[in-house]
Short mmCIF file of C-alpha atoms in Angstrom, two decimals:
data_model
loop_
_atom_site.label_atom_id
_atom_site.label_comp_id
_atom_site.label_asym_id
_atom_site.label_seq_id
_atom_site.Cartn_x
_atom_site.Cartn_y
_atom_site.Cartn_z
CA UNK A 1 216.97 84.21 260.08
CA UNK A 2 214.86 81.39 258.63
CA UNK A 3 211.66 83.39 258.12
CA UNK A 4 209.85 82.49 254.92
CA UNK A 5 208.21 85.23 252.85
CA UNK A 6 205.47 85.07 250.22
CA UNK A 7 206.34 85.29 246.55
CA UNK A 8 206.03 88.87 245.18
CA UNK A 9 202.76 89.55 243.41
CA UNK A 10 204.59 91.20 240.50
CA UNK A 11 207.50 89.62 238.68
CA UNK A 12 210.70 91.67 238.71
CA UNK A 13 210.59 92.20 234.94
CA UNK A 14 207.24 93.97 235.30
CA UNK A 15 208.34 96.36 238.05
CA UNK A 16 209.27 99.42 236.00
CA UNK A 17 210.46 102.89 237.00
CA UNK A 18 209.78 106.42 235.80
CA UNK A 19 212.14 109.24 236.83
CA UNK A 20 210.48 111.78 239.16
CA UNK A 21 210.95 113.06 242.69
CA UNK A 22 208.67 114.64 245.27
CA UNK A 23 209.88 115.60 248.74
CA UNK A 24 208.11 114.82 252.00
CA UNK A 25 206.25 118.15 251.89
CA UNK A 26 204.86 117.39 248.42
CA UNK A 27 207.18 119.84 246.65
CA UNK A 28 208.32 118.76 243.18
CA UNK A 29 212.08 118.27 242.99
CA UNK A 30 212.11 116.52 239.61
CA UNK A 31 209.17 116.55 237.17
CA UNK A 32 207.71 113.25 236.05
CA UNK A 33 209.24 111.84 232.87
CA UNK A 34 206.08 110.95 230.98
CA UNK A 35 208.11 109.38 228.16
CA UNK A 36 209.28 106.77 230.67
CA UNK A 37 205.65 106.14 231.63
CA UNK A 38 204.78 105.66 227.95
CA UNK A 39 207.68 103.24 227.54
CA UNK A 40 206.48 101.28 230.57
CA UNK A 41 202.97 101.09 229.12
CA UNK A 42 204.36 99.84 225.81
CA UNK A 43 206.16 97.09 227.70
CA UNK A 44 202.99 96.22 229.60
CA UNK A 45 201.02 95.99 226.36
CA UNK A 46 203.67 93.68 224.92
CA UNK A 47 203.44 91.51 228.05
CA UNK A 48 199.60 91.50 227.89
CA UNK A 49 199.27 93.15 231.31
CA UNK A 50 195.64 93.89 232.27
CA UNK A 51 196.13 95.82 235.53
CA UNK A 52 198.57 98.55 236.58
CA UNK A 53 199.65 99.89 239.98
CA UNK A 54 201.32 103.30 240.29
CA UNK A 55 203.25 104.23 243.42
CA UNK A 56 205.59 107.24 243.62
CA UNK A 57 207.56 108.53 246.58
CA UNK A 58 205.52 110.88 248.83
CA UNK A 59 202.48 110.74 246.55
CA UNK A 60 200.29 110.96 249.67
CA UNK A 61 201.55 114.54 250.10
CA UNK A 62 201.05 115.52 246.46
CA UNK A 63 199.37 113.19 243.93
CA UNK A 64 200.29 115.31 240.89
CA UNK A 65 202.78 112.83 239.41
CA UNK A 66 200.55 109.82 239.93
CA UNK A 67 197.65 111.63 238.27
CA UNK A 68 199.82 112.51 235.27
CA UNK A 69 201.01 108.92 235.01
CA UNK A 70 197.40 107.77 235.19
CA UNK A 71 196.51 109.94 232.19
CA UNK A 72 199.19 108.20 230.12
CA UNK A 73 198.15 104.74 231.28
CA UNK A 74 194.47 105.35 230.55
CA UNK A 75 195.29 106.69 227.09
CA UNK A 76 197.57 103.81 226.10
CA UNK A 77 195.82 101.01 228.04
CA UNK A 78 192.12 101.97 228.13
CA UNK A 79 190.97 98.46 229.04
CA UNK A 80 193.39 97.97 231.95
CA UNK A 81 192.37 98.50 235.57
CA UNK A 82 194.41 101.10 237.43
CA UNK A 83 195.33 101.51 241.11
CA UNK A 84 196.98 104.71 242.35
CA UNK A 85 198.70 104.67 245.73
CA UNK A 86 197.38 108.09 246.78
CA UNK A 87 193.85 106.74 246.36
CA UNK A 88 194.35 103.22 247.71
CA UNK A 89 196.56 104.02 250.73
CA UNK A 90 197.44 107.74 251.05
CA UNK A 91 199.82 107.25 253.98
CA UNK A 92 203.57 107.36 254.55
CA UNK A 93 205.68 104.17 254.81
CA UNK A 94 206.51 103.59 251.17
CA UNK A 95 206.90 99.81 251.19
CA UNK A 96 203.57 99.23 252.92
CA UNK A 97 201.84 101.72 250.62
CA UNK A 98 203.32 100.04 247.56
CA UNK A 99 202.43 96.57 248.83
CA UNK A 100 198.83 97.67 249.41
CA UNK A 101 198.51 99.30 245.99
CA UNK A 102 199.97 96.28 244.22
CA UNK A 103 197.64 93.94 246.12
CA UNK A 104 194.68 96.10 245.10
CA UNK A 105 195.74 96.01 241.45
CA UNK A 106 196.35 92.27 241.66
CA UNK A 107 192.73 91.45 242.52
CA UNK A 108 191.00 94.38 240.83
CA UNK A 109 190.27 92.73 237.44
CA UNK A 110 188.81 89.68 239.18
CA UNK A 111 186.82 91.85 241.59
CA UNK A 112 185.33 93.92 238.78
CA UNK A 113 184.26 90.81 236.86
CA UNK A 114 182.87 89.22 240.00
CA UNK A 115 180.84 92.28 241.03
CA UNK A 116 179.48 92.74 237.52
CA UNK A 117 178.53 89.08 237.27
CA UNK A 118 176.91 89.08 240.69
CA UNK A 119 174.81 92.15 239.91
CA UNK A 120 173.79 90.66 236.56
CA UNK A 121 172.82 87.38 238.21
CA UNK A 122 170.77 89.15 240.88
CA UNK A 123 168.89 91.16 238.27
CA UNK A 124 168.19 87.99 236.30
CA UNK A 125 166.77 86.47 239.48
CA UNK A 126 164.47 89.46 239.92
CA UNK A 127 166.46 91.15 242.71
CA UNK A 128 166.63 94.88 241.99
CA UNK A 129 167.90 96.02 245.40
CA UNK A 130 171.33 97.70 245.30
CA UNK A 131 174.24 95.32 245.92
CA UNK A 132 176.28 96.16 249.02
CA UNK A 133 179.60 94.58 249.97
CA UNK A 134 181.16 93.95 253.40
CA UNK A 135 184.46 95.69 254.14
CA UNK A 136 187.26 94.77 256.51
CA UNK A 137 186.43 97.71 258.80
CA UNK A 138 183.04 96.24 259.67
CA UNK A 139 181.09 98.51 257.35
CA UNK A 140 179.51 97.99 253.94
CA UNK A 141 179.74 99.97 250.71
CA UNK A 142 178.42 99.93 247.16
CA UNK A 143 179.61 97.31 244.69
CA UNK A 144 181.26 100.05 242.61
CA UNK A 145 183.39 101.20 245.54
CA UNK A 146 184.28 97.63 246.46
CA UNK A 147 185.35 96.90 242.89
CA UNK A 148 187.60 99.97 242.88
CA UNK A 149 189.22 99.09 246.23
CA UNK A 150 188.96 95.29 246.55
CA UNK A 151 191.93 95.18 248.92
CA UNK A 152 189.53 96.54 251.53
CA UNK A 153 187.59 93.28 251.46
CA UNK A 154 190.43 91.41 253.19
CA UNK A 155 189.18 89.61 256.33
CA UNK A 156 185.70 91.06 255.82
CA UNK A 157 184.04 87.71 256.59
CA UNK A 158 185.21 87.45 260.22
CA UNK A 159 184.17 91.09 260.72
CA UNK A 160 180.60 90.02 260.06
CA UNK A 161 180.96 87.38 262.75
CA UNK A 162 182.30 89.99 265.16
CA UNK A 163 179.32 92.29 264.56
CA UNK A 164 176.99 89.36 265.17
CA UNK A 165 178.90 88.49 268.35
CA UNK A 166 178.50 92.03 269.68
CA UNK A 167 174.78 91.91 268.93
CA UNK A 168 174.23 88.58 270.69
CA UNK A 169 176.36 89.62 273.67
CA UNK A 170 174.31 92.79 274.06
CA UNK A 171 171.15 90.68 274.21
CA UNK A 172 172.75 88.94 277.19
CA UNK A 173 173.62 92.21 278.91
CA UNK A 174 177.33 92.53 278.16
CA UNK A 175 179.36 94.74 275.82
CA UNK A 176 182.81 93.33 276.63
CA UNK A 177 183.15 90.62 274.03
CA UNK A 178 185.77 88.23 272.72
CA UNK A 179 184.42 87.26 269.30
CA UNK A 180 185.77 83.79 268.50
CA UNK A 181 185.36 82.58 264.92
CA UNK A 182 186.72 79.17 263.91
CA UNK A 183 186.12 77.75 260.47
CA UNK A 184 187.80 75.15 258.32
CA UNK A 185 191.28 76.66 257.99
CA UNK A 186 191.82 79.32 260.64
CA UNK A 187 190.60 80.57 263.98
CA UNK A 188 190.27 84.28 264.68
CA UNK A 189 189.54 86.37 267.75
CA UNK A 190 188.49 90.02 267.99
CA UNK A 191 188.10 92.02 271.22
CA UNK A 192 185.30 94.52 271.72
CA UNK A 193 184.91 96.97 274.57
CA UNK A 194 181.57 98.75 274.98
CA UNK A 195 180.31 97.19 271.75
CA UNK A 196 183.00 98.86 269.62
CA UNK A 197 185.67 96.89 267.76
CA UNK A 198 189.05 98.62 267.37
CA UNK A 199 190.29 99.25 263.84
CA UNK A 200 193.92 98.89 262.83
CA UNK A 201 195.70 99.69 259.58
CA UNK A 202 198.65 97.40 260.24
CA UNK A 203 197.67 94.01 258.88
CA UNK A 204 199.18 91.23 256.81
CA UNK A 205 197.87 88.68 254.36
CA UNK A 206 199.33 85.52 252.84
CA UNK A 207 201.48 84.66 255.85
CA UNK A 208 203.56 81.67 254.82
CA UNK A 209 205.54 80.91 257.97
CA UNK A 210 203.16 79.41 260.53
CA UNK A 211 200.92 82.50 260.42
CA UNK A 212 203.74 84.48 262.08
CA UNK A 213 203.82 88.28 261.97
CA UNK A 214 206.30 89.51 259.36
CA UNK A 215 205.90 86.53 257.04
CA UNK A 216 203.12 88.03 254.92
CA UNK A 217 202.33 91.00 252.71
CA UNK A 218 201.72 94.20 254.73
CA UNK A 219 198.55 96.13 253.95
CA UNK A 220 197.60 99.68 254.90
CA UNK A 221 193.85 99.12 254.98
CA UNK A 222 191.41 99.63 257.87
CA UNK A 223 190.59 96.23 259.33
CA UNK A 224 189.17 95.06 262.64
CA UNK A 225 192.06 94.39 265.00
CA UNK A 226 192.11 90.58 265.11
CA UNK A 227 194.49 87.72 265.80
CA UNK A 228 194.63 84.57 263.75
CA UNK A 229 196.12 81.12 264.05
CA UNK A 230 196.30 78.42 261.39
CA UNK A 231 193.93 76.01 263.08
CA UNK A 232 190.44 75.18 261.85
CA UNK A 233 188.31 72.11 261.44
CA UNK A 234 190.28 70.98 258.40
CA UNK A 235 193.74 71.69 259.85
CA UNK A 236 195.99 68.64 259.59
CA UNK A 237 197.65 67.09 262.64
CA UNK A 238 201.15 65.77 262.07
CA UNK A 239 204.52 65.20 263.70
CA UNK A 240 206.97 68.08 263.26
CA UNK A 241 210.70 67.79 262.52
CA UNK A 242 211.38 66.98 266.17
CA UNK A 243 208.80 64.22 266.21
CA UNK A 244 206.33 66.17 268.32
CA UNK A 245 202.61 66.60 267.53
CA UNK A 246 201.63 69.81 265.72
CA UNK A 247 198.43 71.11 264.16
CA UNK A 248 198.19 73.30 261.03
CA UNK A 249 198.60 75.58 259.24
CA UNK A 250 198.21 73.04 256.41
CA UNK A 251 194.57 72.19 255.80
CA UNK A 252 192.78 69.33 254.10
CA UNK A 253 190.28 71.76 252.62
CA UNK A 254 186.84 70.52 251.66
CA UNK A 255 188.30 68.06 249.13
CA UNK A 256 189.41 65.53 250.16
CA UNK A 257 188.63 67.02 253.57
CA UNK A 258 189.05 65.31 256.95
CA UNK A 259 189.43 61.54 256.99
CA UNK A 260 185.93 61.17 258.44
CA UNK A 261 184.41 62.70 255.29
CA UNK A 262 185.16 59.45 253.46
CA UNK A 263 186.40 61.31 250.39
CA UNK A 264 189.90 59.89 250.33
CA UNK A 265 191.53 61.97 253.06
CA UNK A 266 193.95 59.92 255.17
CA UNK A 267 195.61 62.53 257.39
CA UNK A 268 193.93 63.23 260.74
CA UNK A 269 192.45 66.69 261.21
CA UNK A 270 190.91 68.71 264.01
CA UNK A 271 187.46 67.58 262.85
CA UNK A 272 188.53 63.93 263.11
CA UNK A 273 189.71 64.58 266.68
CA UNK A 274 186.45 66.34 267.58
CA UNK A 275 184.45 63.44 266.16
CA UNK A 276 186.49 60.81 268.02
CA UNK A 277 185.95 62.71 271.29
CA UNK A 278 182.19 62.68 270.81
CA UNK A 279 181.95 66.44 270.25
CA UNK A 280 180.30 65.97 266.85
CA UNK A 281 177.22 63.89 266.03
CA UNK A 282 178.25 61.63 263.12
CA UNK A 283 174.62 61.23 262.03
CA UNK A 284 173.76 64.93 262.11
CA UNK A 285 176.56 66.75 260.32
CA UNK A 286 175.46 69.57 258.00
CA UNK A 287 171.99 69.22 259.43
CA UNK A 288 171.90 65.51 258.67
CA UNK A 289 172.90 65.85 255.01
CA UNK A 290 176.25 64.15 255.61
CA UNK A 291 177.21 61.13 257.71
CA UNK A 292 180.70 61.12 259.23
CA UNK A 293 182.78 57.94 259.32
CA UNK A 294 184.09 57.70 262.88
CA UNK A 295 186.08 54.51 262.25
CA UNK A 296 188.07 56.15 259.45
CA UNK A 297 188.78 59.08 261.77
CA UNK A 298 189.99 56.72 264.49
CA UNK A 299 192.29 54.88 262.07
CA UNK A 300 193.87 58.14 260.93
CA UNK A 301 194.41 59.20 264.55
CA UNK A 302 195.85 55.81 265.47
CA UNK A 303 198.28 55.93 262.54
CA UNK A 304 199.57 59.30 263.73
CA UNK A 305 199.78 58.26 267.36
CA UNK A 306 201.48 54.92 266.72
CA UNK A 307 205.05 56.21 266.93
CA UNK A 308 204.14 58.06 270.14
CA UNK A 309 202.50 54.98 271.67
CA UNK A 310 199.17 56.82 271.85
CA UNK A 311 195.81 55.35 270.89
CA UNK A 312 193.20 57.24 268.90
CA UNK A 313 191.45 58.68 271.96
CA UNK A 314 194.70 59.99 273.45
CA UNK A 315 195.73 61.46 270.10
CA UNK A 316 192.33 63.11 269.65
CA UNK A 317 192.45 64.66 273.11
CA UNK A 318 195.97 65.92 272.48
CA UNK A 319 194.95 67.59 269.22
CA UNK A 320 191.90 69.17 270.85
CA UNK A 321 193.92 70.57 273.73
CA UNK A 322 196.71 71.77 271.46
CA UNK A 323 194.35 73.79 269.26
CA UNK A 324 192.66 75.32 272.30
CA UNK A 325 195.96 76.22 273.93
CA UNK A 326 197.34 77.81 270.75
CA UNK A 327 194.25 79.99 270.37
CA UNK A 328 194.21 80.91 274.05
CA UNK A 329 197.89 81.88 273.99
CA UNK A 330 197.40 84.06 270.93
CA UNK A 331 194.35 85.78 272.46
CA UNK A 332 196.16 86.28 275.77
CA UNK A 333 199.13 88.00 274.11
CA UNK A 334 196.83 90.04 271.86
CA UNK A 335 194.90 91.35 274.88
CA UNK A 336 198.04 92.06 276.92
CA UNK A 337 199.58 94.07 274.08
CA UNK A 338 196.50 96.30 274.18
CA UNK A 339 196.35 96.65 277.95
CA UNK A 340 193.16 94.59 278.28
CA UNK A 341 192.25 92.09 280.99
CA UNK A 342 189.89 89.68 279.23
CA UNK A 343 188.92 87.64 282.29
CA UNK A 344 185.76 89.71 282.63
CA UNK A 345 184.82 89.36 278.97
CA UNK A 346 182.19 87.08 277.46
CA UNK A 347 183.15 84.83 274.57
CA UNK A 348 180.77 84.51 271.62
CA UNK A 349 181.48 81.55 269.33
CA UNK A 350 180.76 81.61 265.59
CA UNK A 351 181.92 79.62 262.59
CA UNK A 352 181.52 75.94 261.88
CA UNK A 353 184.05 74.83 264.52
CA UNK A 354 183.79 77.75 266.96
CA UNK A 355 181.19 76.30 269.35
CA UNK A 356 183.09 72.98 269.57
CA UNK A 357 186.25 74.64 270.89
CA UNK A 358 184.86 77.74 272.63
CA UNK A 359 184.61 76.30 276.14
CA UNK A 360 188.11 74.83 275.97
CA UNK A 361 189.60 78.15 274.88
CA UNK A 362 187.54 80.11 277.42
CA UNK A 363 188.67 77.85 280.26
CA UNK A 364 192.31 78.57 279.49
CA UNK A 365 191.61 82.31 279.41
CA UNK A 366 189.63 82.25 282.69
CA UNK A 367 186.57 83.51 280.80
CA UNK A 368 183.49 82.40 282.68
CA UNK A 369 180.76 83.22 280.16
CA UNK A 370 180.45 81.60 276.73
CA UNK A 371 177.58 82.43 274.36
CA UNK A 372 176.79 80.00 271.54
CA UNK A 373 174.04 81.40 269.28
CA UNK A 374 171.68 79.04 267.43
CA UNK A 375 173.02 80.12 264.02
CA UNK A 376 176.72 80.16 264.91
CA UNK A 377 177.77 78.46 261.67
CA UNK A 378 176.41 81.35 259.61
CA UNK A 379 177.29 84.04 262.14
CA UNK A 380 179.23 86.12 259.62
CA UNK A 381 176.27 86.15 257.23
CA UNK A 382 174.02 87.27 260.08
CA UNK A 383 176.50 90.03 260.93
CA UNK A 384 176.32 91.36 257.38
CA UNK A 385 172.71 92.33 258.03
CA UNK A 386 173.82 94.38 261.04
CA UNK A 387 176.68 96.22 259.32
CA UNK A 388 176.39 99.97 258.72
CA UNK A 389 177.29 101.62 255.44
CA UNK A 390 180.72 103.01 256.20
CA UNK A 391 184.07 103.92 254.64
CA UNK A 392 187.42 105.02 256.08
CA UNK A 393 189.76 107.71 254.76
CA UNK A 394 193.28 108.61 255.84
CA UNK A 395 195.93 111.22 255.08
CA UNK A 396 199.47 111.53 256.36
CA UNK A 397 200.56 114.87 257.81
CA UNK A 398 203.46 114.52 260.24
CA UNK A 399 203.81 117.38 262.69
CA UNK A 400 204.72 117.98 266.31
CA UNK A 401 201.66 119.21 268.16
CA UNK A 402 203.35 122.49 269.04
CA UNK A 403 203.91 123.16 265.31
CA UNK A 404 200.54 121.91 264.06
CA UNK A 405 199.14 123.93 261.14
CA UNK A 406 195.43 124.02 261.97
CA UNK A 407 194.51 125.60 258.63
CA UNK A 408 196.10 122.68 256.79
CA UNK A 409 194.58 120.16 259.21
CA UNK A 410 191.07 121.59 258.85
CA UNK A 411 191.48 121.40 255.08
CA UNK A 412 192.54 117.74 255.28
CA UNK A 413 189.56 116.83 257.43
CA UNK A 414 187.16 118.72 255.15
CA UNK A 415 188.48 116.95 252.05
CA UNK A 416 188.17 113.51 253.65
CA UNK A 417 184.71 114.21 255.05
CA UNK A 418 183.43 115.45 251.69
CA UNK A 419 184.77 112.33 249.97
CA UNK A 420 183.22 110.15 252.67
CA UNK A 421 179.81 111.75 252.36
CA UNK A 422 179.89 111.12 248.60
CA UNK A 423 180.76 107.43 249.08
CA UNK A 424 178.04 106.64 251.63
CA UNK A 425 175.47 108.77 249.81
CA UNK A 426 176.16 106.73 246.67
CA UNK A 427 175.42 103.61 248.74
CA UNK A 428 172.02 105.01 249.74
CA UNK A 429 172.54 106.81 253.07
CA UNK A 430 170.41 109.92 253.52
CA UNK A 431 172.21 113.17 254.38
CA UNK A 432 170.53 113.42 257.78
CA UNK A 433 171.70 109.93 258.76
CA UNK A 434 175.39 110.44 257.98
CA UNK A 435 177.75 110.43 260.97
CA UNK A 436 181.42 111.39 260.87
CA UNK A 437 184.17 110.23 263.23
CA UNK A 438 187.63 111.80 263.33
CA UNK A 439 190.76 110.03 264.53
CA UNK A 440 194.49 110.67 264.75
CA UNK A 441 197.53 108.42 265.04
CA UNK A 442 199.83 110.04 267.60
CA UNK A 443 203.17 109.12 269.22
CA UNK A 444 206.12 110.51 271.10
CA UNK A 445 208.84 111.85 268.79
CA UNK A 446 211.26 109.04 268.00
CA UNK A 447 208.78 106.19 268.43
CA UNK A 448 208.01 103.88 265.52
CA UNK A 449 204.36 103.13 266.24
CA UNK A 450 201.37 105.29 267.06
CA UNK A 451 198.34 105.25 269.33
CA UNK A 452 194.96 106.09 267.85
CA UNK A 453 192.79 108.70 269.54
CA UNK A 454 189.55 110.55 268.80
CA UNK A 455 189.58 114.13 267.51
CA UNK A 456 186.72 116.57 268.02
CA UNK A 457 184.45 117.46 265.12
CA UNK A 458 183.99 120.86 263.53
CA UNK A 459 186.60 123.52 262.83
CA UNK A 460 189.67 122.99 265.01
CA UNK A 461 190.76 126.12 266.87
CA UNK A 462 193.23 127.17 269.54
CA UNK A 463 192.26 124.43 271.99
CA UNK A 464 192.69 121.59 269.50
CA UNK A 465 196.31 120.76 270.28
CA UNK A 466 195.60 120.64 274.02
CA UNK A 467 192.66 118.29 273.41
CA UNK A 468 194.79 116.00 271.23
CA UNK A 469 197.59 115.95 273.81
CA UNK A 470 195.18 115.17 276.64
CA UNK A 471 193.51 112.34 274.69
CA UNK A 472 196.89 110.89 273.73
CA UNK A 473 198.24 110.92 277.28
CA UNK A 474 195.06 109.31 278.61
CA UNK A 475 195.21 106.49 276.05
CA UNK A 476 198.98 106.07 276.47
CA UNK A 477 198.48 105.72 280.22
CA UNK A 478 195.72 103.16 279.71
CA UNK A 479 197.93 101.02 277.48
CA UNK A 480 201.35 101.47 279.10
CA UNK A 481 200.54 102.68 282.60
CA UNK A 482 202.53 105.92 282.36
CA UNK A 483 203.41 108.90 280.18
CA UNK A 484 206.82 110.21 279.13
CA UNK A 485 207.19 113.66 280.66
CA UNK A 486 209.26 116.13 278.67
CA UNK A 487 209.04 114.36 275.30
CA UNK A 488 207.46 116.11 272.34
CA UNK A 489 204.31 114.59 270.89
CA UNK A 490 203.71 114.32 267.15
CA UNK A 491 200.77 113.29 265.00
CA UNK A 492 201.40 111.13 261.94
CA UNK A 493 198.11 110.14 260.32
CA UNK A 494 194.69 111.79 260.34
CA UNK A 495 191.62 109.67 259.70
CA UNK A 496 187.91 110.03 259.03
CA UNK A 497 185.27 107.33 259.22
CA UNK A 498 181.90 108.17 257.67
#
């Protein structure tokens, strides 16, 4: 009832319509009114709009109307960037697809300028190697592809940390990993089984209500399946409306930063608590480049704890335990929702604050092995060097397995695989090194969410539906402990990762 939502990225006056209608099968019911598109462009020009998003109903099934609209936009607004929903997120669920396309358009002009400036700067510095950019799925792509689909860069930093965590864990003989990354504003955790991190397309950004699900902008982009809480080294400790201690999601940032930075910050943060507890060396912060003021940290903690009759040490310990408990609870729920028992996992800590809190979080999760690499603070950067060149594609084709049109499905897979080969080849991958993975999102008829399974490669023949059913029932049993006999099974989305 009281959930807060982020402000829309596009003002209402700039959300314009064009009459057209496509049905769920991609059949045209009403042709696109291109005059309405022209009128919208004229309005955009008047408003000095520099980026346009186009999203029509069921465009994932037939992009004809979006392509025609794009022709008009490019003719009338040649300097504007353009995002089409059938290219950005060709999946059903209209609101999520629109939200993703709008988010892509929102950052596209900035992304293009940034990529161009970065490439120019590298060339000026004598670096002629091709620029590659980390994606949220744990892969990398060319700068041109990243500039066209910048929404796919969301949460790409923690993905680098996860890849590094898997690498370090493998050196220690384990592939079951809880990658724990804690920086200045947030803490994130990603689970890996057998060295593989699961990918989800149901994510949110810009959560405004305590990092709660549903309070952000939904995005249909492939991203490592992670959980996040608003607690990092700079997160501010305070008393909530009931007078009880709380931490985050507000952060002090780097300026003024925690009180111990001596830059004018007066509110106690997680870093101040860590320093007061002796978990940080005040004379060797940032490799000795910065000296932390422990007395200022203690004063800030004492001021907060005064009304609770707690001294600075008690307040610091309370903050430390609260952050650890919040992260442990989030990780515990995240694992349970996926049918995973993480007690046998190893935790790998990265990020500036990760190693400080790793053991406390691990203890609450009954994890007995914690790995802290020597370069934990730059773990994500290290992970970038391990990332493969990769890109994900998806198409929606909803069908019960018993009615599956294999000719249509083979065509969908071929189109996605051809597009994928072009993208990774552009980034420098040789033809003989390209690998293709097929996936499907499957559910029982009537359910609102799907389970992702692997699909065999090559032309799909008579045994394909049986293979998909068997894989779905095996994964459904792993997650939920049973199957639903007698219910029809349907596939919703088909995916390719190259």
